[in-house]
mmCIF file of C-alpha atoms (C1' of nucleotides) in Angstrom:
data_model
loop_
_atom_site.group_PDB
_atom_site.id
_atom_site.type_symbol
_atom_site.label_atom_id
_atom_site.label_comp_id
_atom_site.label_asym_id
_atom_site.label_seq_id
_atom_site.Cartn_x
_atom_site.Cartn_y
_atom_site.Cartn_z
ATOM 1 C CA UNK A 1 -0.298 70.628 15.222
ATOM 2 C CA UNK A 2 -0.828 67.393 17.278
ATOM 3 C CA UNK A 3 -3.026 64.781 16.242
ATOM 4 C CA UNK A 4 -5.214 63.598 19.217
ATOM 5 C CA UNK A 5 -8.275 61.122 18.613
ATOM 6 C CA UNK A 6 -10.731 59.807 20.783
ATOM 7 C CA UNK A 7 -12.200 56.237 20.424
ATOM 8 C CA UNK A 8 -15.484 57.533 19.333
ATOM 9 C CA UNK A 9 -13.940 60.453 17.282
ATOM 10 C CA UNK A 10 -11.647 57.923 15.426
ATOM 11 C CA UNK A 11 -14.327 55.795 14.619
ATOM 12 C CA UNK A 12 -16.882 58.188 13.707
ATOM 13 C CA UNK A 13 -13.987 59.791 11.157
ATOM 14 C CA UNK A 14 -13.619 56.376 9.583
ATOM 15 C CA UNK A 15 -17.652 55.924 9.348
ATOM 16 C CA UNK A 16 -18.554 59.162 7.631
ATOM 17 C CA UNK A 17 -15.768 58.433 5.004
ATOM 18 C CA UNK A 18 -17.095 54.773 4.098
ATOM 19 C CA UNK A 19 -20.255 55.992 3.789
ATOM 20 C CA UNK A 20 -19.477 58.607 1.787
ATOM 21 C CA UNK A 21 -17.198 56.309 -0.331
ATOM 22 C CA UNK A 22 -20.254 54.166 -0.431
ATOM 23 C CA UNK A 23 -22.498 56.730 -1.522
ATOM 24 C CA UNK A 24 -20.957 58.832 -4.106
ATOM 25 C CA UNK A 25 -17.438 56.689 -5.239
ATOM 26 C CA UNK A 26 -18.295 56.203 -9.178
ATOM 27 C CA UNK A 27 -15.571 53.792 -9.091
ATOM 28 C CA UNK A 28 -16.245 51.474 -6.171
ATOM 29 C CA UNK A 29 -13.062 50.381 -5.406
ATOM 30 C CA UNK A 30 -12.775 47.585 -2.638
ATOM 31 C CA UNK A 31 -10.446 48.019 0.097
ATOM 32 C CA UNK A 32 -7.689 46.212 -1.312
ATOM 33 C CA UNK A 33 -7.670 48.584 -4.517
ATOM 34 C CA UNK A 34 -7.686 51.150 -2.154
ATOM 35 C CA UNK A 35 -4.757 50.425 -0.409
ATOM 36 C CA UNK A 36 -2.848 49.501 -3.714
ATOM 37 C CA UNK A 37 -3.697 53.302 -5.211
ATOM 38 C CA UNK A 38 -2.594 55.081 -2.081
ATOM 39 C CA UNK A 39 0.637 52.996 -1.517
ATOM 40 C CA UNK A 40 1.817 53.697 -5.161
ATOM 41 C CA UNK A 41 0.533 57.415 -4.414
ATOM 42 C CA UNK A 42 1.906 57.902 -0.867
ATOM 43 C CA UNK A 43 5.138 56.003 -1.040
ATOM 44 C CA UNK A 44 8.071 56.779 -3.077
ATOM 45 C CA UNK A 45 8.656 54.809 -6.254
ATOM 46 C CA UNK A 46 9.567 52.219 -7.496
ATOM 47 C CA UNK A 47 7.002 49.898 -7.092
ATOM 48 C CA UNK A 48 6.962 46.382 -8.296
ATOM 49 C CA UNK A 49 3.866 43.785 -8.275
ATOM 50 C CA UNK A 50 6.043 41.951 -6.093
ATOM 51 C CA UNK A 51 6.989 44.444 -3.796
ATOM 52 C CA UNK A 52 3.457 45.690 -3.169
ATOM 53 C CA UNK A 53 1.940 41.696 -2.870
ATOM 54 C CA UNK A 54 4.539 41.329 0.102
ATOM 55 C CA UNK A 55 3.415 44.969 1.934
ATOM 56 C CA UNK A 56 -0.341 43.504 1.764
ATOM 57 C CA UNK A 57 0.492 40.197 2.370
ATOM 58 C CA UNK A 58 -1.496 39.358 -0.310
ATOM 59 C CA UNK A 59 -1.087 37.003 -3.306
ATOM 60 C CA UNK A 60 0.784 38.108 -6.723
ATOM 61 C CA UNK A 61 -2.685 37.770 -8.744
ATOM 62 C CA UNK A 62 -4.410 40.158 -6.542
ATOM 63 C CA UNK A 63 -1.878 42.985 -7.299
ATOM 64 C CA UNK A 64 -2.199 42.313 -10.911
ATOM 65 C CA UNK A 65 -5.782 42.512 -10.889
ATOM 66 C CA UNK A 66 -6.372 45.203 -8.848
ATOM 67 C CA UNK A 67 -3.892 46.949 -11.090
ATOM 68 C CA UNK A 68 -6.221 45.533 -14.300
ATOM 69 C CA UNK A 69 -9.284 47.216 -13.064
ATOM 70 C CA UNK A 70 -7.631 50.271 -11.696
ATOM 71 C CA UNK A 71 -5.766 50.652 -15.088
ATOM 72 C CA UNK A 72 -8.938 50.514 -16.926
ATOM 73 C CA UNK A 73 -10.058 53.548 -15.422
ATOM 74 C CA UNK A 74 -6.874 55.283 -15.617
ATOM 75 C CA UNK A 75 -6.000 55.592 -12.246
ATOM 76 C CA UNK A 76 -2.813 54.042 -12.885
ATOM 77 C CA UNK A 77 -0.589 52.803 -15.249
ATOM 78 C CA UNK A 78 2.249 50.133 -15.850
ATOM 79 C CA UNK A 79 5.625 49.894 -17.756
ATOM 80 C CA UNK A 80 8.132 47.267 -17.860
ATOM 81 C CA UNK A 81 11.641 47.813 -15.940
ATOM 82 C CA UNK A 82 14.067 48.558 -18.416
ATOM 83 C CA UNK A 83 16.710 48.187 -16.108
ATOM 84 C CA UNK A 84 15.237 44.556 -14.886
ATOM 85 C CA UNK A 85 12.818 43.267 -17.272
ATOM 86 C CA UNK A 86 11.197 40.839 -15.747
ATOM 87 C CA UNK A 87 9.854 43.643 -13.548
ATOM 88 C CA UNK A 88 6.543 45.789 -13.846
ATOM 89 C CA UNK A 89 6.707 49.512 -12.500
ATOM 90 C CA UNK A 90 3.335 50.773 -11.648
ATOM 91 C CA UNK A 91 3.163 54.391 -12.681
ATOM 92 C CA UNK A 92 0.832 57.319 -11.439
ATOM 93 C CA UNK A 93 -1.565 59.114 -13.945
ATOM 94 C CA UNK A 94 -2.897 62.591 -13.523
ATOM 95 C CA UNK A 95 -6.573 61.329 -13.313
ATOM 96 C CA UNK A 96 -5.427 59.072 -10.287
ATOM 97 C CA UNK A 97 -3.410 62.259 -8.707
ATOM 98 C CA UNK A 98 -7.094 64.011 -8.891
ATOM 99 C CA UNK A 99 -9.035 61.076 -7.586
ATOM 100 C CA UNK A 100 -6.237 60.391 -4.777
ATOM 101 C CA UNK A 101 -6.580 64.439 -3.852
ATOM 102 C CA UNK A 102 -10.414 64.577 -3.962
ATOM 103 C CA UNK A 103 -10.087 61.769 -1.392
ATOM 104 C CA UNK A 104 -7.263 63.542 1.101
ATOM 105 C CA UNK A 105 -10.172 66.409 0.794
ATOM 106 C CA UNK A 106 -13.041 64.220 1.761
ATOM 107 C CA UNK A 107 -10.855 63.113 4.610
ATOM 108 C CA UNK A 108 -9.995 66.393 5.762
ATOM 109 C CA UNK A 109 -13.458 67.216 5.467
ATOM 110 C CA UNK A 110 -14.740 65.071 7.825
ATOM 111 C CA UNK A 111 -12.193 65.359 10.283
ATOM 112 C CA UNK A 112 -12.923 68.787 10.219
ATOM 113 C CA UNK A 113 -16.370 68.457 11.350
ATOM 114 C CA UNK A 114 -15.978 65.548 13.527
ATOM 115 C CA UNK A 115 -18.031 65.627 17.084
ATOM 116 C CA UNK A 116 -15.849 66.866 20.183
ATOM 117 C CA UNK B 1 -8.786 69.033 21.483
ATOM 118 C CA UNK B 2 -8.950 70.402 17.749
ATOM 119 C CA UNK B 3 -8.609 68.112 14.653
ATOM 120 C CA UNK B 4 -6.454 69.928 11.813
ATOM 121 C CA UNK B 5 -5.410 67.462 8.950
ATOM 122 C CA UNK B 6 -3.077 68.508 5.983
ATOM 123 C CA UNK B 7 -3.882 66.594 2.267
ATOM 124 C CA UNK B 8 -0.294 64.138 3.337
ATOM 125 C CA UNK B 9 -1.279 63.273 6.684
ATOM 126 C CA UNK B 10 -5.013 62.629 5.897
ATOM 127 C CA UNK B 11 -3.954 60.698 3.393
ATOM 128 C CA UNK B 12 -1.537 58.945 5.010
ATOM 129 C CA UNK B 13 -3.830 57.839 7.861
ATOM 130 C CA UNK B 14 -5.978 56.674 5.389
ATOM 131 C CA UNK B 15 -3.497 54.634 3.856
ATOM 132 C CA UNK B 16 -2.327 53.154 7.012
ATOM 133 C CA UNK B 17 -5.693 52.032 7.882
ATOM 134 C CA UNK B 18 -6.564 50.477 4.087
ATOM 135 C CA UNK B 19 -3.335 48.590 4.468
ATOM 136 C CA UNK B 20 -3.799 47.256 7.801
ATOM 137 C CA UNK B 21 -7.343 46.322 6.816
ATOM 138 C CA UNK B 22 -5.734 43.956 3.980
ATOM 139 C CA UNK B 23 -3.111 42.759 5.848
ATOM 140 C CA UNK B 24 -4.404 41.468 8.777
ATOM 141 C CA UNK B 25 -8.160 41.709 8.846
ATOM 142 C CA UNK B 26 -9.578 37.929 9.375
ATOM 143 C CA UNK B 27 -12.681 39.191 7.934
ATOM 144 C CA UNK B 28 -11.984 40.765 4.877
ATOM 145 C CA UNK B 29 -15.610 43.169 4.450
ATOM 146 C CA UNK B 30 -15.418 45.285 1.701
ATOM 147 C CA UNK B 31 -16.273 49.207 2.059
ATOM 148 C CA UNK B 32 -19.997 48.373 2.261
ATOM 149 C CA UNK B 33 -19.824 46.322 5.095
ATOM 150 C CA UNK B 34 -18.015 48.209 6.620
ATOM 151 C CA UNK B 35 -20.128 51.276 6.273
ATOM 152 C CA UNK B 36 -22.957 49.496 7.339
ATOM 153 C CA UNK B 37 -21.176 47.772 10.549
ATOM 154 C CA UNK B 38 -20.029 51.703 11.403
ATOM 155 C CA UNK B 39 -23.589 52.741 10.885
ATOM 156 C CA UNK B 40 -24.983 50.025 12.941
ATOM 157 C CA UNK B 41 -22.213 50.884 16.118
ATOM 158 C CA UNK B 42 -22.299 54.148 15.937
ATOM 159 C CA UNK B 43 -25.237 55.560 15.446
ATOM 160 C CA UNK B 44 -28.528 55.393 17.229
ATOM 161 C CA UNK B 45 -31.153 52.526 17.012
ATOM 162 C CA UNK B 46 -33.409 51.450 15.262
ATOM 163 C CA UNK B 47 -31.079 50.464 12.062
ATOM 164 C CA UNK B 48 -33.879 49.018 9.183
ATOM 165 C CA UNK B 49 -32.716 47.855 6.035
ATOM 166 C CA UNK B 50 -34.816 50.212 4.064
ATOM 167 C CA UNK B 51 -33.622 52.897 6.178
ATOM 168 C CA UNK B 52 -29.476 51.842 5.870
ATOM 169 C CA UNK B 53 -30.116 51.184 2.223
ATOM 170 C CA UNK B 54 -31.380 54.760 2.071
ATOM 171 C CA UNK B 55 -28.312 56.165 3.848
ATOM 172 C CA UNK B 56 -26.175 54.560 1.550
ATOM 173 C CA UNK B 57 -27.793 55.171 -1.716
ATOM 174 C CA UNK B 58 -27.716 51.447 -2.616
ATOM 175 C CA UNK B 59 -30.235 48.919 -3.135
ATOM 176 C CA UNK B 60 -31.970 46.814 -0.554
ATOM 177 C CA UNK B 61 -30.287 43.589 -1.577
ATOM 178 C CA UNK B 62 -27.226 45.177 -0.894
ATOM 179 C CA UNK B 63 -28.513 45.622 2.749
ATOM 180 C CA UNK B 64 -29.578 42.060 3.185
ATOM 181 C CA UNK B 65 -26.726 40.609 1.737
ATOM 182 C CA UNK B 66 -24.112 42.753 4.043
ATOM 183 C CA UNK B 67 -26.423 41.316 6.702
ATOM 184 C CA UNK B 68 -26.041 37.881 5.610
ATOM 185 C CA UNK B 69 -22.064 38.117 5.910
ATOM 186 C CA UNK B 70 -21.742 39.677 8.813
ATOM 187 C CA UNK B 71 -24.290 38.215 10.600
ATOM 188 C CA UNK B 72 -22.534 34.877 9.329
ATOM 189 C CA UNK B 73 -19.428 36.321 10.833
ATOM 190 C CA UNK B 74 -21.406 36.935 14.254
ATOM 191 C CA UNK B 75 -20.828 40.960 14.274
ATOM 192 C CA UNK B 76 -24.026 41.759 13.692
ATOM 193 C CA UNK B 77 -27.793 40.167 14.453
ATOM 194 C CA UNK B 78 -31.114 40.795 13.288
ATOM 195 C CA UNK B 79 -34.315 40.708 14.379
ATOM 196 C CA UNK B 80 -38.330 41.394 13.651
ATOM 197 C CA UNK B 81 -39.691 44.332 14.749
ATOM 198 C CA UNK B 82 -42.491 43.556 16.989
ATOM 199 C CA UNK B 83 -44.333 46.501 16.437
ATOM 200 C CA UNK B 84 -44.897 46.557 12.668
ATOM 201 C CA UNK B 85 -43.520 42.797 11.352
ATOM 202 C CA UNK B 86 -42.826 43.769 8.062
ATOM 203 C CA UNK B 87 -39.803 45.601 9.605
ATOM 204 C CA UNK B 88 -36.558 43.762 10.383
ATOM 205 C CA UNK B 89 -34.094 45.248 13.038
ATOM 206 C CA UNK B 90 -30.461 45.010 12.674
ATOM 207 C CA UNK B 91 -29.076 44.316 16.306
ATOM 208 C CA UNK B 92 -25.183 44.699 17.866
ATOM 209 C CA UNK B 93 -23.279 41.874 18.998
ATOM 210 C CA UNK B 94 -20.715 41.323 21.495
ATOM 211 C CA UNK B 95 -18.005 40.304 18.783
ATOM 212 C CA UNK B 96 -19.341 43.174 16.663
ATOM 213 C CA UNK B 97 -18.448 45.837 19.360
ATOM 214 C CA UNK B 98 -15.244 44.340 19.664
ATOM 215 C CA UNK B 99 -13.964 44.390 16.141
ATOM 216 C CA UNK B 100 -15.487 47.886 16.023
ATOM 217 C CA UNK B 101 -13.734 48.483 19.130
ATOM 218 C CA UNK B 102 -10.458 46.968 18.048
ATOM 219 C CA UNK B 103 -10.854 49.286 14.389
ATOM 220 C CA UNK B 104 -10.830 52.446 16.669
ATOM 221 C CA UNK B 105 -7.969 51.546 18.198
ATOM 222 C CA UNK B 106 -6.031 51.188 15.073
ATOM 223 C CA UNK B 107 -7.488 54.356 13.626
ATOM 224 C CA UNK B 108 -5.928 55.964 16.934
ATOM 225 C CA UNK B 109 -2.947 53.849 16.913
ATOM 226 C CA UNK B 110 -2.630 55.525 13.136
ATOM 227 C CA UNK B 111 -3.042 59.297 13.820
ATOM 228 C CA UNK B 112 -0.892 59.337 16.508
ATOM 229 C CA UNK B 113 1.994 58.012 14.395
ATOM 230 C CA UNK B 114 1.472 60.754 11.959
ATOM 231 C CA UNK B 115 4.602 62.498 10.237
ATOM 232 C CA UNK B 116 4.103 66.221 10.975
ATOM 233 C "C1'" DC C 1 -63.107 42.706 4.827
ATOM 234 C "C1'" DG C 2 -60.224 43.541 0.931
ATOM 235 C "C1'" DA C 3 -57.204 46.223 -2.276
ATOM 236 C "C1'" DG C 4 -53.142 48.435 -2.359
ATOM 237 C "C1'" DA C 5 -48.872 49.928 -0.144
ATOM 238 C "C1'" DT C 6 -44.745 48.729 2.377
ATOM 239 C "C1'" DC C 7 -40.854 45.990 3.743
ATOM 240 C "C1'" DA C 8 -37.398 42.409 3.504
ATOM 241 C "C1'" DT C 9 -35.994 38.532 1.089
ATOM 242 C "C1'" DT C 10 -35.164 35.626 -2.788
ATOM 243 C "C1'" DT C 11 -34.311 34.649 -7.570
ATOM 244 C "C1'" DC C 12 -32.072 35.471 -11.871
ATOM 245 C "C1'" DG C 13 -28.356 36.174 -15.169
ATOM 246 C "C1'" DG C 14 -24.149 38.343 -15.321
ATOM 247 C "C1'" DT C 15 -19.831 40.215 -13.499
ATOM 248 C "C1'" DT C 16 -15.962 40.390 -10.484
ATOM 249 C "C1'" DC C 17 -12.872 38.562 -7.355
ATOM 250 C "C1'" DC C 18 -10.547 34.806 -4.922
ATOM 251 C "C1'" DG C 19 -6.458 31.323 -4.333
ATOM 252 C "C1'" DT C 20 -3.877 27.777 -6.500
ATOM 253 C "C1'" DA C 21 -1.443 26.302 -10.097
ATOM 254 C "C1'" DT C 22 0.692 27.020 -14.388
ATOM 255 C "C1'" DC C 23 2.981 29.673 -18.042
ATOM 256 C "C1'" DA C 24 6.202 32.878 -20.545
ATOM 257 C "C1'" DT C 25 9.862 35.890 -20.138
ATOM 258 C "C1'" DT C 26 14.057 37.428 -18.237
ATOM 259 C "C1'" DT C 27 17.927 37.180 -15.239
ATOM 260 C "C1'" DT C 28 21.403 34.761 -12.579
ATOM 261 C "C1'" DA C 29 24.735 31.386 -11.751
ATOM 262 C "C1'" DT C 30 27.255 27.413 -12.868
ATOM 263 C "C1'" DA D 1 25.584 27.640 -22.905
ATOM 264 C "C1'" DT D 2 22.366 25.997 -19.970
ATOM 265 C "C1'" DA D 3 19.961 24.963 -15.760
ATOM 266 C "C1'" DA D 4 17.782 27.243 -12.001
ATOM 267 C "C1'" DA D 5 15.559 31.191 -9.996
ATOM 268 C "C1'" DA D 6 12.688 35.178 -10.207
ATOM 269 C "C1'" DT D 7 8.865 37.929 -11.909
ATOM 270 C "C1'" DG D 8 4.439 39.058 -13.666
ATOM 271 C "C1'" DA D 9 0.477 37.355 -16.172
ATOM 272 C "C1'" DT D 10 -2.978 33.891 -17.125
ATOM 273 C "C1'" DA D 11 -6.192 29.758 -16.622
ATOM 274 C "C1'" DC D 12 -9.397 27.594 -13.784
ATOM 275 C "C1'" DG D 13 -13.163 26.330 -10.704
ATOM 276 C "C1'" DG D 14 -15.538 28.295 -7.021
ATOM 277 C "C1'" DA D 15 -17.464 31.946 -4.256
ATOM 278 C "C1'" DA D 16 -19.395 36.575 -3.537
ATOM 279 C "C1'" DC D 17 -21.616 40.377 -5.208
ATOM 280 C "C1'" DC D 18 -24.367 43.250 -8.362
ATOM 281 C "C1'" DG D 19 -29.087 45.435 -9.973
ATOM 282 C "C1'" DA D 20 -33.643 44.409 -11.424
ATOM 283 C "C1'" DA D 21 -37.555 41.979 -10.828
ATOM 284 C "C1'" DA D 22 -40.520 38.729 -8.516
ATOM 285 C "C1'" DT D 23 -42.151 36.833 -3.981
ATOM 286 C "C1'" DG D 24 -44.104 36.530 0.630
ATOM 287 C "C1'" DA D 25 -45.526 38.680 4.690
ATOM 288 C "C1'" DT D 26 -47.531 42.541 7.015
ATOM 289 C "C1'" DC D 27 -49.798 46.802 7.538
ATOM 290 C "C1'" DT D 28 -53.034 50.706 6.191
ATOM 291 C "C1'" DC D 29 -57.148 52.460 5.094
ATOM 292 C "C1'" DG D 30 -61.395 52.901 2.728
#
DNA sequence: CGAGATCATTTCGGTTCCGTATCATTTTAT
DNA sequence: ATAAAATGATACGGAACCGAAATGATCTCG
């Protein structure tokens, strides 16, 4: 199976799914949330709030908070490093497995049904 | 040319693309902006703000206010609609088309490195 | 002409997020 | 043992955004 995009198809893909993140997401993440829950979905473990500020090229507080909010609705979790603890492993949680699956759907979805 | 996406790779490519937003985008627009600078490039004039808000099952304000940001960024313009005044008519932009341009690209740039 | 509808914007109070700087804890190295 | 480094969280002032409601301008239609 080769993956083949056109300008227009590629950008259309990326439209319909912003609009329908716009439209039904009951969470509302922002993009940097976003990429936080996929990387500690996608990537294998572990992952540090270090670690994942350095892949974004972000600051240390933005990690933290992004994990804050995305905590609070259970789409992840945190635990100290036994092993090293001045570090913070950011765990997954079955609610954020479901939301992170919904979303591969939605993508498929629209992929699937893109213009040709 | 047929799109087929499995749950990993559509997610993947969506992670790619949320990461490379944060990491290097100068203009840091959340999901709304974005869905509204998709909607504007992509499909057909005439874009109102009633109409976009609509689309996106948000408020009005919302519209404006993505309108204020990116207009303030220069990839997008606005102007009154001669016809009936109380209408205002969001316009493309040079820059505009090429950051949407440039976003296509990387969407393209993503798929193609897909693990299979 | 005038009342009501329509459209975009602005205002309001409140919330969230930002980056910088600082803090508390833990580890490392001398 | 103790100073220095590393890590994540927190404090702070400022900026952006939110939804609801009010405002101003324009159009529609009796």
């Amino acid at each position: 199976m080769q993956i083949e995009l056109k300008p227009f198809q590629a950008l259309t893909l990326w439209k319909e799914i912003a609009v329908s993140e716009v439209r039904d997401d009951a969470h509302d993440l922002t993009m940097r949330q976003l990429a936080v829950l996929l990387t500690v979905y996608l990537e294998p473990p572990p992952h540090t709030i270090r670690g994942m500020a350095a892949k974004l090229k972000v600051t240390k507080p933005v990690i933290t908070r992004a994990l804050d909010t995305m905590g609070g609705y259970g789409l992840v979790d945190r635990h100290r490093d036994e092993k090293d603890k001045r570090n913070v492993l950011v765990k997954r949680t079955v609610k954020g497995a479901l939301y992170v699956e919904k979303l591969g759907d939605l993508v498929i979805a629209k992929a699937r049904g893109l213009p040709l």
